[in-house]
Coordinates of C-alpha atoms in Angstrom, one line a residue:
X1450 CA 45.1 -150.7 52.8
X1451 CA 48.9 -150.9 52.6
X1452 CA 50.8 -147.6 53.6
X1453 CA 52.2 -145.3 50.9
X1454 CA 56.0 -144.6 52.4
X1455 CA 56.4 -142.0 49.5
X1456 CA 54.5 -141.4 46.7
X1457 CA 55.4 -139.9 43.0
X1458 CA 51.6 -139.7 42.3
X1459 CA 52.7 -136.5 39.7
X1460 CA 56.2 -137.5 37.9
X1461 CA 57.4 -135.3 35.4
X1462 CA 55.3 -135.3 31.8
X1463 CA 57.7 -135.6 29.4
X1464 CA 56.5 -133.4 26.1
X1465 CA 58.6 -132.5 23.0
X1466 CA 57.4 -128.9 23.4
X1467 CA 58.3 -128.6 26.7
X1468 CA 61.9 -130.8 27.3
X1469 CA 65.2 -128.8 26.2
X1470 CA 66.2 -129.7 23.2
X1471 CA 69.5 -130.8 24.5
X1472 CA 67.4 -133.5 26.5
X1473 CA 65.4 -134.5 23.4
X1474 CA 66.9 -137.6 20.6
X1475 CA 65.4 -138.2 17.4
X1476 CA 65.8 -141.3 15.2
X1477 CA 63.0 -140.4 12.6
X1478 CA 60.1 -142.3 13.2
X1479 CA 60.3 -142.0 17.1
X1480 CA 61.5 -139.7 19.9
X1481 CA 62.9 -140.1 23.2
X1482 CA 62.7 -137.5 25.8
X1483 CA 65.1 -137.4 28.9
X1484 CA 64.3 -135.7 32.1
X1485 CA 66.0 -132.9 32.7
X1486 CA 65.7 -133.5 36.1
X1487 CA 67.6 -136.7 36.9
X1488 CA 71.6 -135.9 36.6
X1489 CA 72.9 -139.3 35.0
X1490 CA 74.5 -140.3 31.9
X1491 CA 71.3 -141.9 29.5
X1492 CA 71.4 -142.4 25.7
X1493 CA 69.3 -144.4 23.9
X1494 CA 69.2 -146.3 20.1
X1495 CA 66.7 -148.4 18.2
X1496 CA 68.1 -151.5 17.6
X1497 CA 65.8 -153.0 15.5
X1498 CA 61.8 -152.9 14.2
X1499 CA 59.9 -155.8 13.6
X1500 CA 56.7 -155.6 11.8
X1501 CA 53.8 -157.8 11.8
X1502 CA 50.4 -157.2 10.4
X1503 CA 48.7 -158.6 13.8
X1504 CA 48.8 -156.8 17.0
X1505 CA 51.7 -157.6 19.4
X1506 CA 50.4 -159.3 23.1
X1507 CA 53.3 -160.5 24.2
X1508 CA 57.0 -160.3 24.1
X1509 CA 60.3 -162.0 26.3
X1510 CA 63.7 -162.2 26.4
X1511 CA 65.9 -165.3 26.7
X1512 CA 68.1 -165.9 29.7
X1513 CA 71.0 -165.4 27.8
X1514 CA 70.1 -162.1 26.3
X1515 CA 70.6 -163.6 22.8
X1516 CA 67.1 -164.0 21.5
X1517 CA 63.2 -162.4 21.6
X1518 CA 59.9 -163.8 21.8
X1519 CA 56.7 -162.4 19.9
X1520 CA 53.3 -163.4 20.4
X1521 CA 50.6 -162.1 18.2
X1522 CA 47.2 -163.2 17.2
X1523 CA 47.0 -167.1 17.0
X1524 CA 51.0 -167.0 16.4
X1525 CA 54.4 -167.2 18.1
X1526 CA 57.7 -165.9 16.4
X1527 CA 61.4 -165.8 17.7
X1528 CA 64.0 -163.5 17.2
X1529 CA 67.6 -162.6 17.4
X1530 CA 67.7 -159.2 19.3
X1531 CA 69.3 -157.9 15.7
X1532 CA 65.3 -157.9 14.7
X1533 CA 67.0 -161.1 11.9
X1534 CA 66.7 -164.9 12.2
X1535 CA 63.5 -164.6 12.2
X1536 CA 61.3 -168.5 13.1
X1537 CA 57.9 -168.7 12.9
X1538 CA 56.7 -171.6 15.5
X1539 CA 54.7 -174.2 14.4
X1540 CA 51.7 -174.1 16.8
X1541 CA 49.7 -177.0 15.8
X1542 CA 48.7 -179.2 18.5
X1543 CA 51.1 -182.9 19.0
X1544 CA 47.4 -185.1 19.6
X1545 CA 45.4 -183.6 17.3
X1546 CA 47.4 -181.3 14.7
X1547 CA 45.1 -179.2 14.5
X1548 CA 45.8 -175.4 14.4
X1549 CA 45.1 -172.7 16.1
X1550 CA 41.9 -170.2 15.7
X1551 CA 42.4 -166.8 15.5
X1552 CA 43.4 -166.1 19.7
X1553 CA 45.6 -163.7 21.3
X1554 CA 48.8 -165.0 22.7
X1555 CA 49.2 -163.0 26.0
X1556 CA 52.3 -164.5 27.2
X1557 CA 55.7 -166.1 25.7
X1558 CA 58.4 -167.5 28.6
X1559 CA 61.7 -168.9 27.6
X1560 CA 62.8 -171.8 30.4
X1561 CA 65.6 -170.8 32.9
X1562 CA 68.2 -173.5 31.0
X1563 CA 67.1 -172.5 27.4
X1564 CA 65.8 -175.8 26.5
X1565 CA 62.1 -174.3 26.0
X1566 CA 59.9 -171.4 25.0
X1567 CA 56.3 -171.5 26.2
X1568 CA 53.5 -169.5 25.1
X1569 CA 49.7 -169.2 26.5
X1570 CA 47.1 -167.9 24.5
X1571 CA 43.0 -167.4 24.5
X1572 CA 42.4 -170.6 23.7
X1573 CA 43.2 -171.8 27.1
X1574 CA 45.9 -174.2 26.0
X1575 CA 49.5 -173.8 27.1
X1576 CA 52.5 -175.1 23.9
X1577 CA 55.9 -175.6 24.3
X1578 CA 58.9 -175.7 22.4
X1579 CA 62.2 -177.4 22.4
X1580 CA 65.1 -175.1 22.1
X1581 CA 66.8 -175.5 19.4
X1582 CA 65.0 -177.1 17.1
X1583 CA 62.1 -175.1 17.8
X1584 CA 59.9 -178.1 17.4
X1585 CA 56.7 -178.2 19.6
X1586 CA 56.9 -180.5 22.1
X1587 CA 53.4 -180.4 24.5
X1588 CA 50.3 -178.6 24.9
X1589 CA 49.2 -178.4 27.4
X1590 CA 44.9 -178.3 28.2
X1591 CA 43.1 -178.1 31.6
X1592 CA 42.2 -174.2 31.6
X1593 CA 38.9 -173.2 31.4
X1594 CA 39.0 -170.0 30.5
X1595 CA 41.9 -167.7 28.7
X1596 CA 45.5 -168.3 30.0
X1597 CA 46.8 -164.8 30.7
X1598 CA 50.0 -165.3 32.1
X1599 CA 52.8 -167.8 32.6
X1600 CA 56.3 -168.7 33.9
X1601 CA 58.8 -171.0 34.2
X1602 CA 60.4 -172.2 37.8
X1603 CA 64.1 -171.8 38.3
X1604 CA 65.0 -175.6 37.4
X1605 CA 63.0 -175.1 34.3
X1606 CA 60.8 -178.4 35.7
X1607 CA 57.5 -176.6 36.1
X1608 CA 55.6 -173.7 34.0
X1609 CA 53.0 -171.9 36.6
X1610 CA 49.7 -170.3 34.5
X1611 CA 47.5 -168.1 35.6
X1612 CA 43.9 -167.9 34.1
X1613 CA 40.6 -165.7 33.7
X1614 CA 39.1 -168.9 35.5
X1615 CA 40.1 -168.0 38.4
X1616 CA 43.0 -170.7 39.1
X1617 CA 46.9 -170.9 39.3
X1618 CA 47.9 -174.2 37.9
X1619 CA 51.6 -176.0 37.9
X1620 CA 52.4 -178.2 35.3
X1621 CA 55.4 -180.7 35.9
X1622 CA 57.5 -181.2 33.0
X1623 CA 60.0 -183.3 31.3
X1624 CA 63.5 -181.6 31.2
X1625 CA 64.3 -181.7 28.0
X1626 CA 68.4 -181.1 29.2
X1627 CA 68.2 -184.1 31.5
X1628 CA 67.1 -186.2 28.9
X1629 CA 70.1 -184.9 26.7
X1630 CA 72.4 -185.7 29.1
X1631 CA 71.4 -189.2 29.7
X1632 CA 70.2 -190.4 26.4
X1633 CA 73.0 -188.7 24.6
X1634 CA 75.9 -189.3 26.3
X1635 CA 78.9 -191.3 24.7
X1636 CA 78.4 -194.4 24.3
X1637 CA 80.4 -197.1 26.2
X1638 CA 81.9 -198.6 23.6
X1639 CA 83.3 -194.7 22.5
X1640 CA 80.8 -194.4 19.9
X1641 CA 79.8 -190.6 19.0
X1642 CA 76.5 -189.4 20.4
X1643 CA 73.5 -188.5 18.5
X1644 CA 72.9 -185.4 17.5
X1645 CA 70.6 -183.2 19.4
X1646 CA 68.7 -182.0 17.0
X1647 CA 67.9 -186.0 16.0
X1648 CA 65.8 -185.9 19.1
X1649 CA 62.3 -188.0 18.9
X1650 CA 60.0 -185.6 20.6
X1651 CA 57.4 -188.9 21.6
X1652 CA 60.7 -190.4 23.6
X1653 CA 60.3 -187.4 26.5
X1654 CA 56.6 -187.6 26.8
X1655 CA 56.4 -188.7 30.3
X1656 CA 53.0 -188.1 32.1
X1657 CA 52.7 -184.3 32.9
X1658 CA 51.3 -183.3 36.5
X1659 CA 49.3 -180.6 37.2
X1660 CA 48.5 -178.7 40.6
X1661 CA 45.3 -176.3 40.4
X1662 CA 45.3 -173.5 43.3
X1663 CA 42.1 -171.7 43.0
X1664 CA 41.4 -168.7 44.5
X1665 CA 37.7 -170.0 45.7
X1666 CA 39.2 -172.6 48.2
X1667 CA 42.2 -170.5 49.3
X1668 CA 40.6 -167.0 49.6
X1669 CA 37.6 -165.5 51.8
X1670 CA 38.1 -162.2 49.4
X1671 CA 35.3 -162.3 46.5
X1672 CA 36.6 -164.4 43.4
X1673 CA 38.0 -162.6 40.3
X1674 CA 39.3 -163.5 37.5
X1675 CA 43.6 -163.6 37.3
X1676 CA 44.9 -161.1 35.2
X1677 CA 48.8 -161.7 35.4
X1678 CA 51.9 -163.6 37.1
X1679 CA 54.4 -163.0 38.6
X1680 CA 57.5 -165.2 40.5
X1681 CA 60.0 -163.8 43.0
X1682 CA 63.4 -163.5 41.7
X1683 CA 64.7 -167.3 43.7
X1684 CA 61.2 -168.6 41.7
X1685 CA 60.0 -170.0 45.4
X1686 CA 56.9 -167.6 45.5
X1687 CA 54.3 -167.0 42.7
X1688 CA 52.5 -163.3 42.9
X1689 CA 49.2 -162.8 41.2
X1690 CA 47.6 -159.5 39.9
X1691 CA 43.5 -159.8 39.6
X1692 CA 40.5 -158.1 37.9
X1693 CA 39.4 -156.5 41.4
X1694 CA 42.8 -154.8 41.8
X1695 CA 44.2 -157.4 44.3
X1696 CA 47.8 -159.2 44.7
X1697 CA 48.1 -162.5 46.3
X1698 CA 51.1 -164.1 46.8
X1699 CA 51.7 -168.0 46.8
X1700 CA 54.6 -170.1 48.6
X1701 CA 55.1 -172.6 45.7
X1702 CA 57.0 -175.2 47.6
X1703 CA 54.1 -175.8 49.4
X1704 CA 51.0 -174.4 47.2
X1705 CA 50.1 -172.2 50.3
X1706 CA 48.1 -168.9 50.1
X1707 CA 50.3 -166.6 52.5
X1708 CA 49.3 -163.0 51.6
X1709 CA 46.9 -160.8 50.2
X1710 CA 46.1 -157.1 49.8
X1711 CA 44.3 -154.6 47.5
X1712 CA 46.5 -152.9 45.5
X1713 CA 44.7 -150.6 43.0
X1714 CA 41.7 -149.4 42.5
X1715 CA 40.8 -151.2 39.4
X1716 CA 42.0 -153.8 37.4
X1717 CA 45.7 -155.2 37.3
X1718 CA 47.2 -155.4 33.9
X1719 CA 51.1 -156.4 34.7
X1720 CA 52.9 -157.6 37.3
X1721 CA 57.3 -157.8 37.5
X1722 CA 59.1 -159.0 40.4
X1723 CA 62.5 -158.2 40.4
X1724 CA 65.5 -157.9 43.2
X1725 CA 64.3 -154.1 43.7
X1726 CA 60.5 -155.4 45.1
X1727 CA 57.5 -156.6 43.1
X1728 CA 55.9 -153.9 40.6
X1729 CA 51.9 -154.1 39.7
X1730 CA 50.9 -151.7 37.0
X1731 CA 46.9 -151.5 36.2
X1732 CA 43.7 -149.5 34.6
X1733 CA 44.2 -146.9 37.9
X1734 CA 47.2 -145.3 36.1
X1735 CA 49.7 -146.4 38.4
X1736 CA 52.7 -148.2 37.7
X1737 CA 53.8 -149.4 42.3
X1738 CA 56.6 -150.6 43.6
X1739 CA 55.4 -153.2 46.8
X1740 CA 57.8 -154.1 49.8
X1741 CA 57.6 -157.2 51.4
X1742 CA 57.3 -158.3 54.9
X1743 CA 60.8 -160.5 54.4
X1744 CA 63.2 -162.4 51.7
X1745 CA 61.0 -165.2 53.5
X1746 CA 57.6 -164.1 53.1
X1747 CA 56.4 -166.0 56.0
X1748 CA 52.4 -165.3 56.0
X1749 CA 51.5 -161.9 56.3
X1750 CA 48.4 -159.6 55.7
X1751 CA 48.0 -156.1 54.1
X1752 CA 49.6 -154.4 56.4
X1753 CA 52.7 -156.2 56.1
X1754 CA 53.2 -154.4 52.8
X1755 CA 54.1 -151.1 51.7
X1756 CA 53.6 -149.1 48.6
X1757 CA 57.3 -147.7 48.1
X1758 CA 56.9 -145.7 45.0
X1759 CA 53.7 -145.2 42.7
X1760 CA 54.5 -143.8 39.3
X1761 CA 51.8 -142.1 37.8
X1762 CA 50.8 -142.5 34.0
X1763 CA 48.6 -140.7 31.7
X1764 CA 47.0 -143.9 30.1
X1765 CA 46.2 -147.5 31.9
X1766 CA 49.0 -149.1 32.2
X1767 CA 49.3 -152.0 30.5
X1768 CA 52.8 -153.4 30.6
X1769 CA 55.9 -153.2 32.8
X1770 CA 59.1 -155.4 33.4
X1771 CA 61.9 -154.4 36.1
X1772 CA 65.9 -155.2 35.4
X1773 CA 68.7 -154.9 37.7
X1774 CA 72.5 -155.0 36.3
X1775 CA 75.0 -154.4 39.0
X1776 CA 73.4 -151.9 41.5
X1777 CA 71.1 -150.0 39.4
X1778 CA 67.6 -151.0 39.2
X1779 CA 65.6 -149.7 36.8
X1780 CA 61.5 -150.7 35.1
X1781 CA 60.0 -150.3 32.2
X1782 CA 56.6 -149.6 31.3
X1783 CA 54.5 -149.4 28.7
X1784 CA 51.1 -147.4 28.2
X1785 CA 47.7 -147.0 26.1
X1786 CA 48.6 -143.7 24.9
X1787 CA 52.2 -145.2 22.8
X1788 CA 54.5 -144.3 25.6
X1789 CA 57.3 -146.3 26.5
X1790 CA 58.8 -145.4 29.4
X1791 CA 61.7 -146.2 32.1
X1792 CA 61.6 -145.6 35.5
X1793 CA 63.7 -146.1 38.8
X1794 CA 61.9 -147.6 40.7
X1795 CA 63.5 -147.0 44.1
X1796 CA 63.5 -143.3 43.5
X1797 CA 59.8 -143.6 41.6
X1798 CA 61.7 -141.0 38.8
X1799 CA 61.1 -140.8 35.3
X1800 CA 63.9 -141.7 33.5
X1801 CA 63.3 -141.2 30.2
X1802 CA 60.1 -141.2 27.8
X1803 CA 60.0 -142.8 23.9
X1804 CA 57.4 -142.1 21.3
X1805 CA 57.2 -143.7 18.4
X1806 CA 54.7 -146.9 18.6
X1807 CA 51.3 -145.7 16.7
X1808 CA 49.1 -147.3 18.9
X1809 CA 49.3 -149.1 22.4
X1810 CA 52.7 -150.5 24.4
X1811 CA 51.2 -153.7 25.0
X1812 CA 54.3 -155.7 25.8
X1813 CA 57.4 -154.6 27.5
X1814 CA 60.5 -156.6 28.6
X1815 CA 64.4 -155.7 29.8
X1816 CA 67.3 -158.0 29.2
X1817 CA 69.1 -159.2 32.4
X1818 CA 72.4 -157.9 31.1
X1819 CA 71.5 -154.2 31.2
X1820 CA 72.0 -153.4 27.9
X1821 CA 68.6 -153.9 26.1
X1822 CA 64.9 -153.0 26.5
X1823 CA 61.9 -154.5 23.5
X1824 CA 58.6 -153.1 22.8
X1825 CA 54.9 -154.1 21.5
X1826 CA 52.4 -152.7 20.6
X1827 CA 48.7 -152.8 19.2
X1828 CA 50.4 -151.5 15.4
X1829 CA 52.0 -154.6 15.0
X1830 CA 55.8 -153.5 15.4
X1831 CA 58.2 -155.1 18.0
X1832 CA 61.1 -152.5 18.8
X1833 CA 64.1 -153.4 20.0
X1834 CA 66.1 -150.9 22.1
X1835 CA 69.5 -150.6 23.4
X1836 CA 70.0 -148.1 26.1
X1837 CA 72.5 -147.0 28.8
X1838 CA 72.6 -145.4 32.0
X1839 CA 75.3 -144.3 33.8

């Protein structure tokens, strides 16, 4: 078992009754509660609420900051972060066109370049989007089970699932900005270039590869099922969260196993890897913060790792995301009893609390820029946050 360095196994509880009111904003239907404690600069402001009449699973940020991703049951919506524009995707699949059943989609990823948006659901088929147009451009089968997490590489060439069958796939893809470049480019006799948007969808349908890592054949540990996904922040390593409670860690340039270890007790529900470490949040209650042998994470074993902060929640937690702008790292979490909270995770203190969701967070994600922090939950509503810290 990895070695605790320091552990916050009894942060602060953040309670209306108990906070000075000085410490305590209000915005009608929701509350946020800062800790008294922690002597920086914080204010916080809803943005924006979204309401669906589905539960919330999912939710993402583009790279650019500029847009959100929703996934709900059996449907996939994108946002500006005003909460307007709103674009419902068509999900029905290019072969067939048939539609989807009634399943969960557990995980939304926009591409590094902004040319795609991906989304897995329950019904173990991966579908992506071209960006703009918003028109859907693969899906993607081979899953046996429910897909329950995915991301893209840094070149945006390769989405990387994770799946209750017990498997990591990588599925090669067509970049859809390549194909831009070199199909639309001015023509030599000076003509003007086709629009983008006038993009044939059947002209980038090259032959999609597909890698499956399965834990059977890589692992001597009993086989459970995958539970989440995580990459490194150079997108060279792929972390995975299980239903046993273990993380193991894959070098992706060379599909090699090179680490395992068990880190909770019970099962994992989230896992973030940003520049400040990776962070695994589960049904224990804990939201860690893991160090790593190296930037290189040449093959290691458990005791290689250390557990650098454990937050301690109320509720399972069931949703986290981690965010660095300048030198200030900070991670989000979200809980089954409503609370949506942020964290430093270097320091393991409690930021600040908000209440206001009427059921479960279920989805959590912070903008790259700093400046932004979204929430789902199980009462349908996406809330968009901005926030500062100083």
């Amino acid at each position: 078992m990895p070695a605790a360095l320091m552990s916050y196994d009894e942060p602060p509880v953040l309670l209306p009754a108990t906070v000075p009111p000085e410490f305590v904003k209000g915005g009608g239907d929701w509350l946020c509660m800062f800790n008294p404690s922690v002597r920086r600069v914080m204010d916080i402001k809803q943005q924006a609420v979204i309401s669906h009449n589905r539960q919330v699973y999912s939710v993402g940020f583009s790279s650019d900051c500029s847009r959100v991703a929703v996934g709900v049951d059996s449907g996939v919506y994108l946002y500006d972060v005003h909460g307007s524009g709103k674009h419902k995707l068509e999900c029905c699949d290019v072969d067939t066109g048939e539609g989807p059943s009634s399943n969960p989609v557990r995980s939304v990823a926009f591409s590094p370049d902004g040319t795609m948006l991906a989304a897995a659901a329950d019904d173990m088929k991966i579908r992506i989007w071209q960006l703009p147009t918003c028109e859907l451009a693969h899906t993607l089968v081979g899953h046996q089970r429910e897909i329950t997490s995915i991301a893209f590489t840094a070149d945006s060439a390769t989405i990387i699932s994770a799946s209750g069958d017990r498997t990591l796939r990588l599925w090669t893809l067509p970049l859809f900005s390549d194909y831009y470049s070199s199909f639309y480019s001015s023509a030599s006799d000076g003509s003007a270039s086709p629009e983008p948007e006038d993009l044939d969808i059947a002209d980038v349908t090259d032959e999609i590869e597909c890698t499956v890592l399965s834990i059977e054949a890589d692992f001597t540990v009993a086989a459970t099922a995958l539970t989440s996904l995580a990459l490194s922040p150079d997108r060279l390593y792929a972390a995975v969260g299980t239903s046993g409670g273990m993380i193991r860690i894959w070098n992706l340039q060379d599909c090699a196993p090179i680490g395992e270890w068990q880190a909770h007790d019970r099962e994992i529900f989230t896992l973030h890897w940003g520049r400040s470490g990776l962070v695994s949040g589960g049904r224990d209650r804990k939201l860690v913060r893991w160090s790593l042998p190296s930037h290189t994470l040449h093959p290691f074993v458990a005791p290689g790792v250390d557990a650098k902060k454990t937050m301690k929640h109320e509720e399972y937690v069931l949703a986290a995301a981690t965010a660095q702008h300048g030198r200030v790292p900070r991670a989000a979490s979200g809980s089954r009893d409503g609370r949506l909270q942020l964290w430093d995770p270097k320091t393991g203190e409690l930021l600040f609390c908000v209440i206001g969701h009427k059921n479960s967070v279920t989805a959590v994600d912070l903008s790259q820029d700093g400046a932004l922090l979204v929430s789902g939950s199980g009462d349908g509503e996406v809330r968009i946050w901005s926030y500062t810290i100083i």
